[in-house]
Amino acid sequence: MATLLEFAEVCEKIKLTTSKNQKVSILANYLLKLSRNELPIACRLLTSKVFPPWDTRAVNISYSTISDAIKEITEVSEDKLKATYIKYGDLGEAAEELMKGKKITTLIQNTLTLQDVYSALDTAASKKGEGATEVRLRVLKGLLALCSPIEAKYLVKVLCGEMRIGLDEGLLEEALAAAYGRSLKQVREAGLIVADIGESALVALDGNFDAVKLSVFHPTNFMLAEEMPSPQEVADYFRCDLYAEYKYDGVRAQIHSSGKEVRIFSRRLEDVTNSFPEFSKPFSDKAVILDGEIVPYKDAPLPFQMLQRRLHRKEITKELLEETPVVYFAFDILYYNGETYISRPLRERRMILEGLNLQPPLYYANQIKVKLKEDIEEAFEASLKLGYEGLVIKHPDSVYTPGKRGKKWVKLKKELATLDVVIVAAEYGHGKRAGVLSDYTFAVKSEDGLKVIGKAYSGLTDKEIDEMTKILSAITVKDLGHLKIVEPKIVLEVAFNNIQKSSRHSSGYALRFPRIKRVRWDKNVDEIDTIDRVKEIYEIQAYKKML
Ligand code: ATP
């Protein structure tokens, strides 16, 4: 029987070695000792999970409940617990130290197995609503009472959702491949489809990679799109007929229907069924998995923010349903009537999808056949006119690759926002722009001076660049040959698609696909945007990704 003690000792060994190969070998040896039933439990616990991501049983034992349990079991004061926590910055490490002085012991010497831990946490997670916190506290105290210090340490680390021992899912996949003599590529690919490390472990154990199938109510990772800057680049890259779909601004969702019941899963594979009761009616008598976007919509798309009111709400009232009506735009089908369709080309999947006869509030994502730059531009404009975000352009032969951002699907987005920035340096361009200052480094303002946030090469006409070259030469304060540092005087309005954190520039951020919209001759440097505005845009964008 796999014990918690052995699990903890393996974790400790992994923590103590910095060698990746050694970590993999310790893990692989451990995995080989586990039974088929224990393997998924151990793999989830090793990555500080108890259930698959879509499971509605969330353990949800809060930091404060864990702290209360440790305090009660070890009979230490709040201050002592706090001081020990601060010493390590990790509740698991603190638990270990405090448990060394544990006063309460049970009469019977007990050996906790992984199965015991799983069953106890299942009990804790299954209790919802009133009294749930008490049940969780009781369960946790029951477990801790049977733990040795090292067991307590790793149990607490799992419950805090962070092991901090230099082990992640990628490393565990390597160990799975090593333990059962499988190819890492196959283990990883199967992992993306099954989307749960416990399940991946069983696939690796059996080595039955070709038999990996989807099933309803077990979501898979979503296929992603690579961003491209312009219709021209999309046309040049593919040079063939393509499907352009509107890029709907909502939340990505898989709708699973068994024929009798419907469940909805978010991009993070969480079960969000209760937030969207309007989709709860089965739309086919066969089992189906759809991929698409949930969009706030009434005659036209509504602001994305309206969806926030729906998500993570305990109760969706009638008023809320009326206030924030939503529809679903289906653009793919991954499973139908017992068959997994992800390895079939998109053109075939789309035909099957269209055979479903979806009814409102389920709609088909619109699809336009495009090939040339002009076709793509036209579809892009049409999308913006209708209030959407741009296009997702897909190769008709593309297979569905869960969790991957291949270049079979690409996205063209309207600008996220614009910023007013000031040019701080300029460089000569290349090719026909070799003799003119066409590349500009620009900055935003902060309390301690200007902070560089990016570089832009495109957006101005040749005439404007000539004019800029004259002005920039006149305000050069340091001439470094190819590069000229200039007085911060010229304000640009730049558009971009994304903000990323980056150590490349002094602001700590970088703009993705920056392009100059215009020179703001009417503005002076005091009026440019601030680093706080950059942070604000970054945070809204990051929040959206978490939904
Ligand atoms: P990414 O999803 O690529 O990581 P992101 O979260 O910033 O980036 P976007 O850049 O907005 O998202 O674009 C990708 C998202 O676009 C998809 O995850 C999906 O939610 C959404 N989307 C809207 N319409 C479509 C469509 N027709 N096909 C595919 N995805 C679409």
XYZ file of C-alpha atoms and ligand atoms in Angstrom:
578
model
C 0.000 0.000 0.000
C 1.341 3.419 -0.912
C 1.724 5.437 2.262
C 1.735 9.159 2.862
C 5.077 8.694 4.578
C 6.714 7.262 1.479
C 5.123 9.999 -0.648
C 6.537 12.638 1.707
C 9.977 11.061 1.693
C 10.031 11.009 -2.110
C 9.029 14.682 -2.171
C 11.785 15.476 0.291
C 14.395 13.715 -1.871
C 13.185 15.628 -4.917
C 13.434 18.855 -2.990
C 16.970 18.110 -1.869
C 18.433 17.458 -5.297
C 18.933 20.146 -7.895
C 19.713 17.651 -10.641
C 16.797 17.294 -13.011
C 17.876 13.813 -14.060
C 17.994 12.701 -10.489
C 14.551 14.141 -9.787
C 13.195 12.215 -12.782
C 14.838 9.006 -11.662
C 13.600 9.305 -8.042
C 10.090 9.910 -9.338
C 10.211 7.132 -11.931
C 11.286 4.591 -9.294
C 8.497 5.722 -7.038
C 5.850 5.545 -9.774
C 6.813 1.960 -10.557
C 5.895 0.901 -7.031
C 2.356 2.225 -7.234
C -0.726 0.186 -8.060
C -3.079 1.221 -10.863
C -5.478 2.748 -8.321
C -2.785 4.630 -6.454
C -1.022 6.031 -9.523
C -3.522 8.802 -10.445
C -3.921 9.831 -6.795
C -0.148 10.100 -6.315
C 0.383 12.018 -9.572
C -2.269 14.570 -8.723
C -0.905 15.001 -5.192
C 2.630 15.411 -6.558
C 1.376 18.394 -8.544
C -0.600 19.620 -5.511
C -4.013 18.648 -6.825
C -6.546 16.242 -5.445
C -9.124 16.064 -8.235
C -9.097 16.751 -11.993
C -9.576 20.464 -12.811
C -13.186 20.071 -13.960
C -14.293 18.158 -10.887
C -16.946 20.074 -8.994
C -15.492 18.760 -5.747
C -12.994 21.483 -4.941
C -11.024 20.827 -1.787
C -10.997 24.514 -0.971
C -9.455 24.299 2.452
C -8.502 27.886 3.095
C -5.200 29.061 4.543
C -7.021 30.086 7.674
C -8.627 26.628 8.128
C -5.240 24.966 7.598
C -3.674 27.352 10.127
C -6.460 26.640 12.655
C -5.957 22.893 12.255
C -2.182 23.216 12.774
C -2.697 25.427 15.824
C -5.168 23.061 17.423
C -3.160 19.925 16.751
C 0.155 21.391 17.889
C -1.348 23.601 20.615
C 0.703 26.616 19.623
C -0.411 30.225 19.792
C -1.382 32.342 16.805
C 1.827 34.347 17.300
C 4.033 31.283 17.303
C 2.373 29.993 14.135
C 2.802 33.386 12.464
C 6.461 33.629 13.459
C 7.181 30.113 12.164
C 5.344 30.838 8.947
C 7.348 34.034 8.438
C 10.579 32.128 9.098
C 9.927 29.786 6.141
C 7.386 31.676 4.027
C 5.701 28.309 3.526
C 2.926 26.850 5.640
C 4.050 23.262 4.986
C 7.552 23.908 6.322
C 6.037 25.701 9.313
C 3.729 22.728 9.937
C 6.697 20.360 9.970
C 8.564 22.390 12.560
C 5.529 22.824 14.786
C 4.538 19.164 14.515
C 7.887 18.206 15.955
C 6.514 19.497 19.235
C 3.070 17.987 18.650
C 1.217 17.301 21.907
C -1.872 15.427 20.725
C -1.241 11.882 19.594
C -3.735 9.154 18.906
C -3.687 6.004 20.935
C -3.396 3.716 17.967
C -0.253 3.976 15.860
C -1.622 4.562 12.396
C -0.106 4.551 8.952
C -1.893 6.859 6.581
C -2.154 5.574 3.034
C -2.616 7.805 -0.022
C -6.040 6.246 -0.400
C -6.919 7.333 3.189
C -5.823 10.880 2.419
C -7.823 10.921 -0.809
C -10.964 9.548 0.891
C -10.719 12.066 3.714
C -10.296 14.971 1.293
C -13.169 13.658 -0.796
C -15.377 13.828 2.310
C -14.192 17.378 2.985
C -14.790 18.456 -0.613
C -18.179 16.834 -0.969
C -19.649 18.881 1.855
C -20.941 22.162 0.446
C -22.700 25.170 1.898
C -23.406 25.597 5.573
C -21.132 23.682 7.914
C -18.589 22.971 5.165
C -15.785 24.862 6.923
C -16.321 22.882 10.138
C -16.254 19.604 8.213
C -13.024 20.626 6.475
C -11.418 21.639 9.748
C -12.456 18.357 11.363
C -11.173 16.270 8.453
C -7.877 18.108 8.352
C -7.382 17.821 12.097
C -8.149 14.113 11.832
C -5.464 13.709 9.199
C -2.865 15.878 10.938
C -3.384 14.012 14.173
C -2.130 10.898 12.406
C 0.774 12.602 10.659
C 4.447 12.641 11.451
C 6.103 16.046 10.907
C 7.261 15.247 7.374
C 3.842 13.869 6.402
C 2.181 16.996 7.787
C 4.567 19.151 5.789
C 3.656 17.590 2.447
C -0.045 17.258 3.210
C -0.158 20.988 3.992
C 1.864 21.822 0.876
C -0.598 19.887 -1.294
C -3.535 21.683 0.308
C -1.894 25.078 -0.182
C -1.641 24.244 -3.885
C 2.136 24.729 -3.999
C 4.830 22.133 -3.382
C 7.875 24.374 -3.999
C 10.190 21.423 -4.451
C 11.203 21.973 -8.060
C 8.624 19.602 -9.480
C 6.089 20.524 -12.110
C 3.804 18.651 -14.440
C 6.434 18.632 -17.197
C 8.936 16.889 -14.939
C 6.335 14.372 -13.840
C 5.569 13.625 -17.496
C 9.264 12.938 -18.019
C 9.213 10.559 -15.084
C 6.120 8.805 -16.464
C 7.849 8.341 -19.818
C 10.994 7.050 -18.101
C 9.130 4.730 -15.728
C 7.150 2.948 -18.420
C 9.618 3.301 -21.301
C 7.365 5.562 -23.390
C 8.210 8.457 -25.690
C 7.992 11.782 -23.875
C 6.346 13.364 -26.925
C 3.527 10.835 -26.798
C 3.082 11.257 -23.056
C 2.921 15.063 -23.464
C 0.495 14.933 -26.373
C -1.813 12.517 -24.614
C -1.509 14.775 -21.559
C -2.824 17.749 -23.519
C -5.831 15.722 -24.673
C -6.777 14.139 -21.360
C -5.942 17.358 -19.463
C -5.466 15.687 -16.098
C -2.147 14.353 -14.837
C -3.864 11.438 -13.067
C -5.407 10.283 -16.330
C -2.151 10.928 -18.239
C -0.376 8.593 -15.846
C -2.783 5.771 -16.684
C -2.358 6.379 -20.431
C 1.426 6.264 -19.981
C 1.158 3.096 -17.903
C -0.920 1.353 -20.577
C 1.035 2.854 -23.483
C -2.181 2.927 -25.460
C -1.668 6.362 -26.990
C -3.691 5.706 -30.148
C -6.667 4.725 -28.068
C -6.878 8.099 -26.294
C -10.424 9.234 -26.887
C -12.543 12.078 -25.681
C -15.683 11.499 -23.675
C -18.487 13.763 -22.566
C -18.103 15.594 -19.253
C -14.329 15.163 -19.416
C -13.062 18.368 -21.083
C -9.942 18.596 -23.157
C -7.541 21.527 -23.549
C -8.475 24.165 -26.102
C -6.688 24.700 -29.402
C -5.162 28.189 -29.526
C -4.307 30.623 -32.279
C -1.065 32.405 -33.049
C -1.275 36.143 -33.491
C -0.322 37.766 -36.807
C 0.139 41.470 -37.413
C -1.649 42.045 -40.719
C -3.847 40.567 -43.472
C -0.850 40.734 -45.793
C 1.184 38.453 -43.557
C -1.656 35.980 -43.191
C -2.157 35.821 -46.973
C 1.598 35.462 -47.607
C 1.990 32.790 -44.977
C -0.815 30.485 -46.120
C -1.245 31.243 -49.870
C -4.377 29.061 -50.022
C -8.112 29.095 -49.355
C -8.868 29.688 -45.697
C -11.805 29.974 -43.348
C -12.055 33.354 -41.657
C -14.288 33.420 -38.609
C -15.223 36.460 -36.575
C -13.274 36.734 -33.371
C -15.981 36.884 -30.739
C -15.130 38.676 -27.511
C -16.392 36.509 -24.703
C -15.228 33.421 -22.870
C -14.100 30.275 -24.565
C -16.188 27.272 -23.597
C -16.700 23.623 -24.390
C -20.307 22.541 -24.249
C -20.690 18.836 -23.533
C -24.063 17.220 -24.076
C -24.679 13.573 -23.272
C -28.045 13.706 -24.987
C -29.713 14.009 -21.597
C -27.573 16.476 -19.700
C -25.376 19.444 -20.622
C -22.214 20.629 -18.873
C -20.063 23.626 -19.757
C -16.302 23.946 -19.210
C -14.160 27.076 -19.236
C -10.731 27.543 -20.765
C -9.248 26.541 -17.409
C -11.404 23.402 -17.658
C -13.561 24.405 -14.740
C -17.186 23.400 -14.694
C -19.111 26.651 -15.256
C -22.462 25.039 -16.073
C -24.298 26.829 -13.279
C -23.340 30.251 -14.617
C -25.090 29.672 -17.947
C -28.474 28.014 -17.439
C -29.639 29.121 -20.900
C -27.537 26.392 -22.504
C -28.738 23.610 -20.244
C -31.092 21.966 -22.765
C -29.529 19.050 -24.694
C -29.307 20.096 -28.353
C -28.865 16.625 -29.835
C -29.979 13.158 -28.845
C -26.391 12.032 -29.455
C -23.386 12.746 -27.224
C -21.571 15.866 -28.479
C -18.666 18.129 -27.481
C -18.700 21.608 -29.017
C -16.004 24.274 -28.906
C -16.997 27.911 -29.121
C -17.339 31.239 -27.393
C -19.950 32.464 -24.912
C -20.696 36.080 -25.756
C -22.872 38.663 -24.010
C -25.317 39.556 -26.743
C -28.579 41.331 -27.355
C -29.196 42.208 -31.011
C -25.463 43.026 -31.097
C -22.484 42.064 -28.937
C -22.506 43.649 -25.478
C -19.363 44.685 -23.559
C -17.250 41.758 -22.467
C -17.263 43.001 -18.848
C -20.919 41.991 -18.572
C -19.820 38.367 -18.396
C -18.046 39.050 -15.117
C -21.439 39.391 -13.515
C -22.236 35.838 -14.528
C -19.069 34.033 -13.581
C -18.272 32.911 -10.047
C -21.760 33.801 -8.849
C -23.428 31.419 -6.436
C -26.871 32.109 -7.778
C -27.915 33.239 -11.233
C -31.138 35.118 -10.692
C -33.835 35.818 -13.259
C -32.835 39.506 -13.188
C -29.223 38.633 -13.919
C -30.275 36.449 -16.843
C -32.249 39.363 -18.273
C -29.543 41.921 -17.573
C -26.760 39.911 -19.194
C -28.173 37.784 -21.997
C -25.615 35.461 -23.571
C -25.378 33.381 -26.718
C -22.925 30.699 -27.797
C -21.099 30.790 -31.115
C -20.019 27.236 -31.925
C -17.016 26.947 -34.221
C -15.912 23.366 -33.737
C -17.032 19.881 -32.835
C -14.617 17.563 -31.071
C -16.766 14.554 -30.381
C -19.971 13.198 -31.825
C -21.880 10.003 -31.182
C -18.999 8.007 -29.752
C -16.376 9.274 -32.244
C -13.466 11.569 -31.388
C -13.039 14.045 -34.231
C -9.893 15.926 -33.261
C -7.708 14.184 -35.851
C -10.102 14.960 -38.696
C -9.635 18.106 -40.817
C -11.572 21.218 -39.882
C -13.590 21.143 -43.140
C -15.000 17.767 -42.104
C -15.614 18.803 -38.508
C -17.426 21.898 -39.698
C -19.738 19.805 -41.891
C -20.660 17.601 -38.952
C -21.160 20.675 -36.780
C -23.516 22.184 -39.338
C -25.496 18.951 -39.450
C -26.503 19.490 -35.812
C -29.230 22.033 -36.480
C -28.329 24.248 -33.526
C -31.054 26.550 -32.275
C -30.763 29.903 -30.420
C -29.145 30.717 -28.069
C -26.661 28.390 -29.776
C -25.434 29.782 -33.118
C -22.862 28.813 -35.672
C -19.772 31.026 -35.805
C -19.876 32.806 -39.103
C -17.376 31.579 -41.662
C -16.071 33.429 -44.718
C -13.851 31.844 -47.359
C -10.780 34.034 -47.912
C -7.457 33.762 -49.689
C -6.116 37.134 -50.763
C -5.080 40.028 -48.572
C -8.090 42.000 -49.841
C -10.541 39.216 -48.847
C -9.044 39.138 -45.369
C -9.196 42.926 -45.035
C -12.834 42.908 -46.066
C -13.744 40.171 -43.573
C -11.767 41.996 -40.849
C -13.633 45.258 -41.482
C -16.958 43.404 -41.477
C -16.095 41.870 -38.119
C -15.224 45.238 -36.538
C -18.370 46.803 -37.958
C -20.480 44.170 -36.214
C -18.681 44.864 -32.937
C -16.356 41.857 -32.858
C -12.624 41.808 -32.180
C -11.144 40.775 -35.516
C -10.741 37.395 -37.141
C -9.539 33.917 -36.349
C -8.340 32.476 -39.650
C -8.131 28.722 -39.926
C -6.633 26.303 -42.392
C -9.437 24.038 -43.660
C -7.194 20.980 -43.251
C -6.224 21.798 -39.668
C -6.602 18.998 -37.166
C -7.616 20.039 -33.650
C -4.530 20.075 -31.444
C -5.622 20.473 -27.797
C -3.610 22.963 -25.778
C -1.380 23.947 -28.679
C -0.829 27.268 -30.348
C 0.069 25.989 -33.794
C 0.121 28.224 -36.837
C -2.868 26.435 -38.351
C -5.136 28.918 -36.666
C -4.068 32.549 -36.595
C -5.731 35.597 -35.164
C -5.901 39.142 -36.393
C -6.993 41.516 -33.700
C -8.128 45.076 -33.600
C -5.919 47.200 -31.434
C -6.240 46.659 -27.708
C -5.759 50.331 -26.909
C -3.565 53.232 -27.861
C -0.959 55.024 -25.787
C 0.546 58.460 -26.192
C 4.314 58.065 -25.878
C 7.370 60.170 -26.532
C 10.280 59.346 -28.831
C 13.559 59.083 -26.900
C 15.792 57.572 -29.587
C 15.746 56.976 -33.333
C 17.577 54.639 -35.688
C 18.143 54.416 -39.401
C 15.987 51.854 -41.136
C 16.887 49.171 -43.649
C 16.384 48.755 -47.389
C 14.640 51.765 -48.865
C 14.681 53.349 -45.396
C 18.435 53.043 -44.989
C 19.093 56.782 -45.100
C 16.180 57.959 -42.943
C 15.373 57.785 -39.242
C 12.413 55.419 -39.356
C 12.710 53.252 -36.200
C 11.665 54.960 -33.002
C 12.211 53.955 -29.389
C 9.551 55.479 -27.215
C 8.717 55.922 -23.541
C 5.905 56.638 -21.110
C 6.282 58.784 -18.009
C 6.667 57.649 -14.419
C 7.420 59.320 -11.105
C 11.121 58.768 -11.638
C 11.420 59.862 -15.229
C 10.684 58.420 -18.659
C 10.509 54.638 -19.056
C 11.040 52.955 -22.398
C 8.195 50.672 -23.423
C 8.832 49.771 -27.040
C 9.996 50.406 -30.542
C 7.910 51.039 -33.612
C 8.852 50.760 -37.255
C 5.595 51.105 -39.067
C 2.689 53.417 -39.520
C 4.145 56.587 -41.027
C 4.241 57.469 -44.714
C 7.561 58.065 -46.520
C 6.850 61.786 -46.513
C 6.247 61.840 -42.772
C 9.438 59.841 -42.180
C 11.455 62.378 -44.186
C 10.019 65.170 -42.112
C 10.690 63.247 -38.871
C 14.294 62.621 -39.939
C 14.888 66.377 -40.194
C 13.268 67.132 -36.850
C 14.917 64.246 -34.996
C 18.365 65.217 -36.345
C 17.804 68.731 -35.058
C 16.902 67.551 -31.544
C 19.629 64.892 -31.274
C 21.461 65.169 -27.959
C 23.815 62.226 -28.435
C 24.835 60.890 -31.808
C 25.886 57.255 -31.634
C 26.120 56.850 -35.382
C 23.332 54.451 -36.258
C 21.415 55.428 -33.130
C 20.507 58.936 -32.096
C 19.360 59.836 -28.597
C 16.905 62.674 -28.953
C 15.283 65.226 -26.725
C 11.921 63.816 -25.595
C 9.720 66.164 -27.597
C 7.816 64.265 -30.245
C 4.653 62.566 -29.064
C 3.316 59.549 -30.937
C 0.022 57.762 -30.602
C 0.831 54.054 -30.826
C -1.592 51.190 -31.190
C -0.811 47.640 -30.093
C -2.481 44.289 -29.531
C -1.088 43.234 -26.183
C 1.119 44.300 -23.305
C 3.632 41.793 -21.985
C 5.947 41.909 -18.992
C 9.495 42.205 -20.283
C 12.941 42.941 -18.957
C 13.965 44.298 -22.364
C 12.789 47.831 -21.621
C 13.202 50.035 -18.557
C 9.423 50.154 -17.985
C 9.330 46.390 -17.349
C 6.709 46.043 -20.086
C 6.708 45.657 -23.859
C 3.983 46.296 -26.410
C 3.097 43.556 -28.889
C 2.794 44.646 -32.536
C 3.174 48.362 -31.867
C 2.389 50.623 -34.786
C 2.261 54.378 -35.047
C -1.233 55.699 -35.549
C -0.190 59.308 -35.867
C 2.188 61.960 -34.623
C 0.524 64.053 -31.947
C 1.927 67.438 -32.902
C -0.782 68.939 -30.694
C 0.580 67.288 -27.528
C 3.667 67.933 -25.509
C 5.666 65.527 -23.399
C 3.816 66.373 -20.151
C 0.672 64.987 -21.678
C 1.889 61.505 -22.530
C 0.545 58.376 -20.842
C 1.909 57.083 -17.556
C 3.334 53.757 -16.484
C 0.239 53.390 -14.285
C -1.963 53.453 -17.367
C 0.226 50.715 -18.876
C -0.170 48.632 -15.714
C -3.901 49.162 -15.768
C -4.235 47.888 -19.352
C -1.958 44.960 -18.553
C -4.040 43.986 -15.538
C -7.376 44.092 -17.354
C -5.895 41.874 -20.019
C -4.446 39.460 -17.429
C -7.793 39.326 -15.632
C -9.527 38.366 -18.870
C -7.185 35.426 -19.286
C -8.094 34.133 -15.849
C -11.795 33.794 -16.601
P -4.910 33.311 -26.496
O -6.275 32.763 -26.289
O -4.470 33.127 -27.912
O -3.923 32.918 -25.463
P -5.934 35.630 -25.443
O -6.443 34.953 -24.241
O -5.350 36.974 -25.286
O -4.950 34.809 -26.302
P -7.195 36.361 -27.661
O -5.904 36.915 -28.139
O -8.282 37.310 -27.433
O -7.121 35.601 -26.362
O -7.608 35.256 -28.763
C -7.844 33.891 -28.658
C -9.250 33.621 -28.197
O -10.187 34.095 -29.142
C -9.653 32.177 -28.097
O -9.147 31.535 -26.966
C -11.171 32.267 -28.079
O -11.640 32.449 -26.768
C -11.458 33.525 -28.848
N -12.212 33.336 -30.096
C -13.196 34.145 -30.501
N -13.695 33.770 -31.677
C -13.030 32.655 -32.053
C -13.108 31.798 -33.187
N -13.946 32.020 -34.180
N -12.245 30.755 -33.228
C -11.360 30.528 -32.227
N -11.243 31.309 -31.123
C -12.075 32.364 -31.035
